[in-house]
């Protein structure tokens, strides 16, 4: 009976161990929805400077949250022992961003207090802290890794290497697009650029396209460097 109880407890812990992974996917989906809504609102409405700064900052935070979350999912796919530590860092960063956003909303005069938004942020923080505690317990219950700290990492397959490079290109392009559009909009507003016949809009679009190219190249090169570095560390 004790053996069955032990197996049941291990199975329950194994099922609970997937909750942080599901939470990462949920937070990434919320971040993607926020970025999409922010882009739509920027093109549809005119906001004061403090609101625009909040929107662009939220978009940047959302992009980082998604990129970091994809890295966490990659660690899960690789069954990497570094997932717990990286998840904890990611979750604390998300919590810090939520706190900063709420403080900014309370301090900026152009925002109205929303009890619903505050309750939603508090709910995300509570769930995030619970996920950190769960990951910490899972890490303590798990036996120590057999490999030494300096042991070589598992080799990446050709398909996985190509997928990682493509992921770097896509993420780099997305981040470049957000940076290009945001930077172009801020520059056009700061310099009072003329919008005659859509001049300022064309400039912002051009900056966004340039950001896609630069970001995709930078992301692809960085991912390729990581893949080659990992392969070069493998034993012959």
PDB file of C-alpha atoms in Angstrom:
ATOM      1  CA  UNK A   1       0.000   0.000   0.000  1.00  0.00           C
ATOM      2  CA  UNK A   2       2.853   2.350   0.778  1.00  0.00           C
ATOM      3  CA  UNK A   3       4.307   1.636  -2.643  1.00  0.00           C
ATOM      4  CA  UNK A   4       1.041   2.520  -4.337  1.00  0.00           C
ATOM      5  CA  UNK A   5       0.787   5.684  -2.281  1.00  0.00           C
ATOM      6  CA  UNK A   6       4.333   6.618  -3.253  1.00  0.00           C
ATOM      7  CA  UNK A   7       3.584   6.021  -6.921  1.00  0.00           C
ATOM      8  CA  UNK A   8       0.432   8.109  -6.660  1.00  0.00           C
ATOM      9  CA  UNK A   9       2.294  10.953  -4.999  1.00  0.00           C
ATOM     10  CA  UNK A  10       4.990  10.835  -7.669  1.00  0.00           C
ATOM     11  CA  UNK A  11       2.345  10.897 -10.376  1.00  0.00           C
ATOM     12  CA  UNK A  12       0.621  13.890  -8.773  1.00  0.00           C
ATOM     13  CA  UNK A  13       3.927  15.766  -8.553  1.00  0.00           C
ATOM     14  CA  UNK A  14       4.651  14.914 -12.179  1.00  0.00           C
ATOM     15  CA  UNK A  15       1.290  16.318 -13.268  1.00  0.00           C
ATOM     16  CA  UNK A  16       1.772  19.444 -11.158  1.00  0.00           C
ATOM     17  CA  UNK A  17       5.201  19.864 -12.743  1.00  0.00           C
ATOM     18  CA  UNK A  18       3.512  20.736 -16.042  1.00  0.00           C
ATOM     19  CA  UNK A  19       1.556  23.627 -14.522  1.00  0.00           C
ATOM     20  CA  UNK A  20       4.490  26.098 -14.861  1.00  0.00           C
ATOM     21  CA  UNK A  21       4.821  25.132 -18.544  1.00  0.00           C
ATOM     22  CA  UNK A  22       1.114  25.757 -19.104  1.00  0.00           C
ATOM     23  CA  UNK A  23       1.416  29.045 -17.222  1.00  0.00           C
ATOM     24  CA  UNK A  24       4.264  30.134 -19.500  1.00  0.00           C
ATOM     25  CA  UNK A  25       2.026  29.516 -22.532  1.00  0.00           C
ATOM     26  CA  UNK A  26      -0.843  31.479 -20.939  1.00  0.00           C
ATOM     27  CA  UNK A  27       1.355  34.467 -20.094  1.00  0.00           C
ATOM     28  CA  UNK A  28       2.848  34.429 -23.602  1.00  0.00           C
ATOM     29  CA  UNK A  29      -0.654  34.394 -25.113  1.00  0.00           C
ATOM     30  CA  UNK A  30      -1.700  37.337 -22.919  1.00  0.00           C
ATOM     31  CA  UNK A  31       1.462  39.224 -23.904  1.00  0.00           C
ATOM     32  CA  UNK A  32       0.833  38.585 -27.610  1.00  0.00           C
ATOM     33  CA  UNK A  33      -2.758  39.784 -27.237  1.00  0.00           C
ATOM     34  CA  UNK A  34      -1.525  42.924 -25.488  1.00  0.00           C
ATOM     35  CA  UNK A  35       1.033  43.687 -28.204  1.00  0.00           C
ATOM     36  CA  UNK A  36      -1.568  43.179 -30.929  1.00  0.00           C
ATOM     37  CA  UNK A  37      -4.073  45.425 -29.160  1.00  0.00           C
ATOM     38  CA  UNK A  38      -1.447  48.112 -28.576  1.00  0.00           C
ATOM     39  CA  UNK A  39      -0.464  48.170 -32.250  1.00  0.00           C
ATOM     40  CA  UNK A  40      -4.101  48.477 -33.279  1.00  0.00           C
ATOM     41  CA  UNK A  41      -4.781  51.295 -30.821  1.00  0.00           C
ATOM     42  CA  UNK A  42      -1.703  53.284 -31.884  1.00  0.00           C
ATOM     43  CA  UNK A  43      -2.881  53.404 -35.493  1.00  0.00           C
ATOM     44  CA  UNK A  44      -6.497  54.148 -34.556  1.00  0.00           C
ATOM     45  CA  UNK A  45      -6.226  56.831 -31.866  1.00  0.00           C
ATOM     46  CA  UNK A  46      -4.088  59.776 -30.800  1.00  0.00           C
ATOM     47  CA  UNK A  47      -2.745  59.626 -27.241  1.00  0.00           C
ATOM     48  CA  UNK A  48      -0.808  62.027 -24.996  1.00  0.00           C
ATOM     49  CA  UNK A  49       2.879  61.430 -24.431  1.00  0.00           C
ATOM     50  CA  UNK A  50       2.573  59.614 -21.101  1.00  0.00           C
ATOM     51  CA  UNK A  51       0.057  57.152 -22.558  1.00  0.00           C
ATOM     52  CA  UNK A  52       2.213  56.538 -25.639  1.00  0.00           C
ATOM     53  CA  UNK A  53       5.231  55.867 -23.417  1.00  0.00           C
ATOM     54  CA  UNK A  54       3.164  53.349 -21.455  1.00  0.00           C
ATOM     55  CA  UNK A  55       1.957  51.641 -24.631  1.00  0.00           C
ATOM     56  CA  UNK A  56       5.429  51.386 -26.161  1.00  0.00           C
ATOM     57  CA  UNK A  57       6.887  50.179 -22.876  1.00  0.00           C
ATOM     58  CA  UNK A  58       4.170  47.550 -22.553  1.00  0.00           C
ATOM     59  CA  UNK A  59       4.840  46.374 -26.113  1.00  0.00           C
ATOM     60  CA  UNK A  60       8.555  46.043 -25.390  1.00  0.00           C
ATOM     61  CA  UNK A  61       7.850  44.114 -22.185  1.00  0.00           C
ATOM     62  CA  UNK A  62       5.423  41.867 -24.054  1.00  0.00           C
ATOM     63  CA  UNK A  63       7.970  41.129 -26.777  1.00  0.00           C
ATOM     64  CA  UNK A  64      10.637  40.235 -24.207  1.00  0.00           C
ATOM     65  CA  UNK A  65       8.139  38.089 -22.290  1.00  0.00           C
ATOM     66  CA  UNK A  66       7.282  36.127 -25.438  1.00  0.00           C
ATOM     67  CA  UNK A  67      10.908  35.689 -26.536  1.00  0.00           C
ATOM     68  CA  UNK A  68      12.001  34.572 -23.066  1.00  0.00           C
ATOM     69  CA  UNK A  69       8.982  32.279 -22.804  1.00  0.00           C
ATOM     70  CA  UNK A  70       9.883  30.597 -26.096  1.00  0.00           C
ATOM     71  CA  UNK A  71      13.349  29.984 -24.682  1.00  0.00           C
ATOM     72  CA  UNK A  72      11.763  28.365 -21.624  1.00  0.00           C
ATOM     73  CA  UNK A  73       9.675  26.112 -23.855  1.00  0.00           C
ATOM     74  CA  UNK A  74      12.842  25.174 -25.720  1.00  0.00           C
ATOM     75  CA  UNK A  75      14.446  24.197 -22.403  1.00  0.00           C
ATOM     76  CA  UNK A  76      11.413  22.041 -21.630  1.00  0.00           C
ATOM     77  CA  UNK A  77      11.677  20.379 -25.039  1.00  0.00           C
ATOM     78  CA  UNK A  78      15.363  19.676 -24.392  1.00  0.00           C
ATOM     79  CA  UNK A  79      14.556  18.427 -20.849  1.00  0.00           C
ATOM     80  CA  UNK A  80      17.158  20.858 -19.587  1.00  0.00           C
ATOM     81  CA  UNK A  81      17.804  21.051 -15.829  1.00  0.00           C
ATOM     82  CA  UNK A  82      18.147  24.834 -16.252  1.00  0.00           C
ATOM     83  CA  UNK A  83      14.396  25.279 -16.758  1.00  0.00           C
ATOM     84  CA  UNK A  84      13.619  25.760 -13.068  1.00  0.00           C
ATOM     85  CA  UNK A  85      16.190  28.513 -12.592  1.00  0.00           C
ATOM     86  CA  UNK A  86      15.305  30.297 -15.847  1.00  0.00           C
ATOM     87  CA  UNK A  87      11.582  30.025 -15.110  1.00  0.00           C
ATOM     88  CA  UNK A  88      12.090  31.604 -11.700  1.00  0.00           C
ATOM     89  CA  UNK A  89      14.022  34.499 -13.218  1.00  0.00           C
ATOM     90  CA  UNK A  90      11.418  34.928 -15.969  1.00  0.00           C
ATOM     91  CA  UNK A  91       8.526  34.890 -13.520  1.00  0.00           C
ATOM     92  CA  UNK A  92      10.110  37.427 -11.169  1.00  0.00           C
ATOM     93  CA  UNK A  93      10.791  39.666 -14.183  1.00  0.00           C
ATOM     94  CA  UNK A  94       7.133  39.391 -15.225  1.00  0.00           C
ATOM     95  CA  UNK A  95       6.002  40.224 -11.690  1.00  0.00           C
ATOM     96  CA  UNK A  96       8.348  43.218 -11.548  1.00  0.00           C
ATOM     97  CA  UNK A  97       6.956  44.466 -14.873  1.00  0.00           C
ATOM     98  CA  UNK A  98       3.386  44.166 -13.573  1.00  0.00           C
ATOM     99  CA  UNK A  99       4.251  46.140 -10.433  1.00  0.00           C
ATOM    100  CA  UNK A 100       6.021  48.874 -12.429  1.00  0.00           C
ATOM    101  CA  UNK A 101       3.068  49.159 -14.840  1.00  0.00           C
ATOM    102  CA  UNK A 102       0.590  49.550 -11.998  1.00  0.00           C
ATOM    103  CA  UNK A 103       2.752  52.167 -10.263  1.00  0.00           C
ATOM    104  CA  UNK A 104       3.067  54.073 -13.533  1.00  0.00           C
ATOM    105  CA  UNK A 105      -0.700  54.021 -14.063  1.00  0.00           C
ATOM    106  CA  UNK A 106      -1.269  55.302 -10.524  1.00  0.00           C
ATOM    107  CA  UNK A 107       1.355  58.057 -10.874  1.00  0.00           C
ATOM    108  CA  UNK A 108       0.586  59.307 -14.403  1.00  0.00           C
ATOM    109  CA  UNK A 109      -2.178  61.936 -14.534  1.00  0.00           C
ATOM    110  CA  UNK A 110      -3.561  60.741 -17.884  1.00  0.00           C
ATOM    111  CA  UNK A 111      -4.751  57.401 -16.525  1.00  0.00           C
ATOM    112  CA  UNK A 112      -7.916  56.601 -14.594  1.00  0.00           C
ATOM    113  CA  UNK A 113      -7.786  54.057 -11.781  1.00  0.00           C
ATOM    114  CA  UNK A 114      -9.274  50.692 -12.761  1.00  0.00           C
ATOM    115  CA  UNK A 115     -10.098  48.211 -10.020  1.00  0.00           C
ATOM    116  CA  UNK A 116     -10.532  45.458 -12.615  1.00  0.00           C
ATOM    117  CA  UNK A 117      -7.044  46.001 -14.055  1.00  0.00           C
ATOM    118  CA  UNK A 118      -5.541  46.074 -10.560  1.00  0.00           C
ATOM    119  CA  UNK A 119      -7.333  42.848  -9.576  1.00  0.00           C
ATOM    120  CA  UNK A 120      -6.170  41.183 -12.796  1.00  0.00           C
ATOM    121  CA  UNK A 121      -2.550  42.165 -12.140  1.00  0.00           C
ATOM    122  CA  UNK A 122      -2.765  40.980  -8.536  1.00  0.00           C
ATOM    123  CA  UNK A 123      -4.182  37.674  -9.752  1.00  0.00           C
ATOM    124  CA  UNK A 124      -1.272  37.236 -12.184  1.00  0.00           C
ATOM    125  CA  UNK A 125       1.192  38.012  -9.398  1.00  0.00           C
ATOM    126  CA  UNK A 126      -0.393  35.522  -6.996  1.00  0.00           C
ATOM    127  CA  UNK A 127      -0.426  32.746  -9.599  1.00  0.00           C
ATOM    128  CA  UNK A 128       3.150  33.600 -10.595  1.00  0.00           C
ATOM    129  CA  UNK A 129       4.384  33.339  -7.006  1.00  0.00           C
ATOM    130  CA  UNK A 130       2.561  30.014  -6.653  1.00  0.00           C
ATOM    131  CA  UNK A 131       4.308  28.737  -9.797  1.00  0.00           C
ATOM    132  CA  UNK A 132       7.688  29.801  -8.387  1.00  0.00           C
ATOM    133  CA  UNK A 133       6.987  27.875  -5.177  1.00  0.00           C
ATOM    134  CA  UNK A 134       5.871  24.835  -7.181  1.00  0.00           C
ATOM    135  CA  UNK A 135       8.992  24.895  -9.364  1.00  0.00           C
ATOM    136  CA  UNK A 136      11.177  25.236  -6.274  1.00  0.00           C
ATOM    137  CA  UNK A 137       9.558  22.205  -4.629  1.00  0.00           C
ATOM    138  CA  UNK A 138       9.854  20.166  -7.821  1.00  0.00           C
ATOM    139  CA  UNK A 139      13.528  21.069  -8.027  1.00  0.00           C
ATOM    140  CA  UNK A 140      14.132  20.016  -4.417  1.00  0.00           C
ATOM    141  CA  UNK A 141      12.268  16.707  -4.826  1.00  0.00           C
ATOM    142  CA  UNK A 142      14.108  15.844  -8.028  1.00  0.00           C
ATOM    143  CA  UNK A 143      17.306  13.823  -7.560  1.00  0.00           C
ATOM    144  CA  UNK A 144      20.564  15.540  -8.318  1.00  0.00           C
ATOM    145  CA  UNK A 145      21.742  15.357 -11.911  1.00  0.00           C
ATOM    146  CA  UNK A 146      24.216  12.597 -12.628  1.00  0.00           C
ATOM    147  CA  UNK A 147      26.233  14.661 -15.058  1.00  0.00           C
ATOM    148  CA  UNK A 148      29.076  16.782 -13.748  1.00  0.00           C
ATOM    149  CA  UNK A 149      28.824  20.565 -14.125  1.00  0.00           C
ATOM    150  CA  UNK A 150      31.372  20.508 -16.925  1.00  0.00           C
ATOM    151  CA  UNK A 151      29.833  17.607 -18.809  1.00  0.00           C
ATOM    152  CA  UNK A 152      29.051  18.218 -22.497  1.00  0.00           C
ATOM    153  CA  UNK A 153      25.508  19.201 -23.349  1.00  0.00           C
ATOM    154  CA  UNK A 154      23.380  16.963 -25.553  1.00  0.00           C
ATOM    155  CA  UNK A 155      23.998  17.567 -29.232  1.00  0.00           C
ATOM    156  CA  UNK A 156      21.418  19.326 -31.336  1.00  0.00           C
ATOM    157  CA  UNK A 157      20.059  17.526 -34.366  1.00  0.00           C
ATOM    158  CA  UNK A 158      20.199  19.187 -37.785  1.00  0.00           C
ATOM    159  CA  UNK A 159      16.434  19.775 -37.726  1.00  0.00           C
ATOM    160  CA  UNK A 160      16.594  21.306 -34.238  1.00  0.00           C
ATOM    161  CA  UNK A 161      19.511  23.514 -35.277  1.00  0.00           C
ATOM    162  CA  UNK A 162      17.642  24.800 -38.320  1.00  0.00           C
ATOM    163  CA  UNK A 163      14.539  25.344 -36.224  1.00  0.00           C
ATOM    164  CA  UNK A 164      16.511  27.331 -33.643  1.00  0.00           C
ATOM    165  CA  UNK A 165      18.012  29.573 -36.327  1.00  0.00           C
ATOM    166  CA  UNK A 166      14.599  30.140 -37.906  1.00  0.00           C
ATOM    167  CA  UNK A 167      13.205  30.935 -34.460  1.00  0.00           C
ATOM    168  CA  UNK A 168      15.960  33.497 -33.964  1.00  0.00           C
ATOM    169  CA  UNK A 169      15.143  35.097 -37.314  1.00  0.00           C
ATOM    170  CA  UNK A 170      11.408  35.278 -36.528  1.00  0.00           C
ATOM    171  CA  UNK A 171      11.887  36.638 -33.015  1.00  0.00           C
ATOM    172  CA  UNK A 172      14.549  39.088 -34.156  1.00  0.00           C
ATOM    173  CA  UNK A 173      12.291  40.332 -36.932  1.00  0.00           C
ATOM    174  CA  UNK A 174       9.358  40.746 -34.543  1.00  0.00           C
ATOM    175  CA  UNK A 175      11.448  42.668 -32.022  1.00  0.00           C
ATOM    176  CA  UNK A 176      12.942  44.754 -34.822  1.00  0.00           C
ATOM    177  CA  UNK A 177       9.474  45.574 -36.141  1.00  0.00           C
ATOM    178  CA  UNK A 178       8.286  46.722 -32.707  1.00  0.00           C
ATOM    179  CA  UNK A 179      11.450  48.781 -32.164  1.00  0.00           C
ATOM    180  CA  UNK A 180      11.291  50.284 -35.660  1.00  0.00           C
ATOM    181  CA  UNK A 181       7.632  51.275 -35.429  1.00  0.00           C
ATOM    182  CA  UNK A 182       8.005  52.610 -31.912  1.00  0.00           C
ATOM    183  CA  UNK A 183      11.210  54.490 -32.655  1.00  0.00           C
ATOM    184  CA  UNK A 184       9.825  55.899 -35.886  1.00  0.00           C
ATOM    185  CA  UNK A 185       6.641  57.092 -34.171  1.00  0.00           C
ATOM    186  CA  UNK A 186       8.587  58.717 -31.337  1.00  0.00           C
ATOM    187  CA  UNK A 187      11.000  60.405 -33.770  1.00  0.00           C
ATOM    188  CA  UNK A 188       8.157  61.701 -35.927  1.00  0.00           C
ATOM    189  CA  UNK A 189       6.379  63.093 -32.866  1.00  0.00           C
ATOM    190  CA  UNK A 190       9.540  64.621 -31.350  1.00  0.00           C
ATOM    191  CA  UNK A 191      10.549  66.381 -34.593  1.00  0.00           C
ATOM    192  CA  UNK A 192       6.989  67.439 -35.550  1.00  0.00           C
ATOM    193  CA  UNK A 193       7.397  65.667 -38.867  1.00  0.00           C
ATOM    194  CA  UNK A 194       4.911  66.717 -41.508  1.00  0.00           C
ATOM    195  CA  UNK A 195       2.117  64.241 -42.205  1.00  0.00           C
ATOM    196  CA  UNK A 196       1.201  65.890 -45.497  1.00  0.00           C
ATOM    197  CA  UNK A 197       0.070  63.151 -47.906  1.00  0.00           C
ATOM    198  CA  UNK A 198       0.958  60.546 -45.293  1.00  0.00           C
ATOM    199  CA  UNK A 199       4.647  61.486 -45.040  1.00  0.00           C
ATOM    200  CA  UNK A 200       5.024  60.683 -41.336  1.00  0.00           C
ATOM    201  CA  UNK A 201       3.113  57.405 -41.786  1.00  0.00           C
ATOM    202  CA  UNK A 202       5.385  56.315 -44.623  1.00  0.00           C
ATOM    203  CA  UNK A 203       8.404  57.139 -42.451  1.00  0.00           C
ATOM    204  CA  UNK A 204       7.108  55.008 -39.582  1.00  0.00           C
ATOM    205  CA  UNK A 205       6.376  52.114 -41.963  1.00  0.00           C
ATOM    206  CA  UNK A 206       9.860  52.430 -43.474  1.00  0.00           C
ATOM    207  CA  UNK A 207      11.396  52.308 -39.992  1.00  0.00           C
ATOM    208  CA  UNK A 208       9.337  49.220 -39.207  1.00  0.00           C
ATOM    209  CA  UNK A 209      10.509  47.440 -42.365  1.00  0.00           C
ATOM    210  CA  UNK A 210      14.106  48.418 -41.640  1.00  0.00           C
ATOM    211  CA  UNK A 211      13.675  47.093 -38.109  1.00  0.00           C
ATOM    212  CA  UNK A 212      12.424  43.765 -39.465  1.00  0.00           C
ATOM    213  CA  UNK A 213      15.505  43.374 -41.678  1.00  0.00           C
ATOM    214  CA  UNK A 214      18.012  44.392 -39.010  1.00  0.00           C
ATOM    215  CA  UNK A 215      16.282  42.367 -36.291  1.00  0.00           C
ATOM    216  CA  UNK A 216      15.958  39.244 -38.437  1.00  0.00           C
ATOM    217  CA  UNK A 217      19.644  39.390 -39.375  1.00  0.00           C
ATOM    218  CA  UNK A 218      20.719  39.981 -35.785  1.00  0.00           C
ATOM    219  CA  UNK A 219      18.441  37.239 -34.445  1.00  0.00           C
ATOM    220  CA  UNK A 220      19.558  34.733 -37.075  1.00  0.00           C
ATOM    221  CA  UNK A 221      23.247  35.475 -36.485  1.00  0.00           C
ATOM    222  CA  UNK A 222      22.850  35.191 -32.723  1.00  0.00           C
ATOM    223  CA  UNK A 223      20.954  31.892 -33.010  1.00  0.00           C
ATOM    224  CA  UNK A 224      23.526  30.530 -35.459  1.00  0.00           C
ATOM    225  CA  UNK A 225      26.329  31.530 -33.100  1.00  0.00           C
ATOM    226  CA  UNK A 226      24.600  29.690 -30.255  1.00  0.00           C
ATOM    227  CA  UNK A 227      24.070  26.576 -32.384  1.00  0.00           C
ATOM    228  CA  UNK A 228      27.668  26.490 -33.627  1.00  0.00           C
ATOM    229  CA  UNK A 229      28.980  27.120 -30.130  1.00  0.00           C
ATOM    230  CA  UNK A 230      26.948  24.232 -28.783  1.00  0.00           C
ATOM    231  CA  UNK A 231      28.076  21.883 -31.558  1.00  0.00           C
ATOM    232  CA  UNK A 232      31.739  22.831 -31.173  1.00  0.00           C
ATOM    233  CA  UNK A 233      31.577  21.849 -27.520  1.00  0.00           C
ATOM    234  CA  UNK A 234      30.609  18.274 -28.326  1.00  0.00           C
ATOM    235  CA  UNK A 235      33.191  15.520 -28.035  1.00  0.00           C
ATOM    236  CA  UNK A 236      34.581  14.181 -31.301  1.00  0.00           C
TER     237      UNK A 236
END
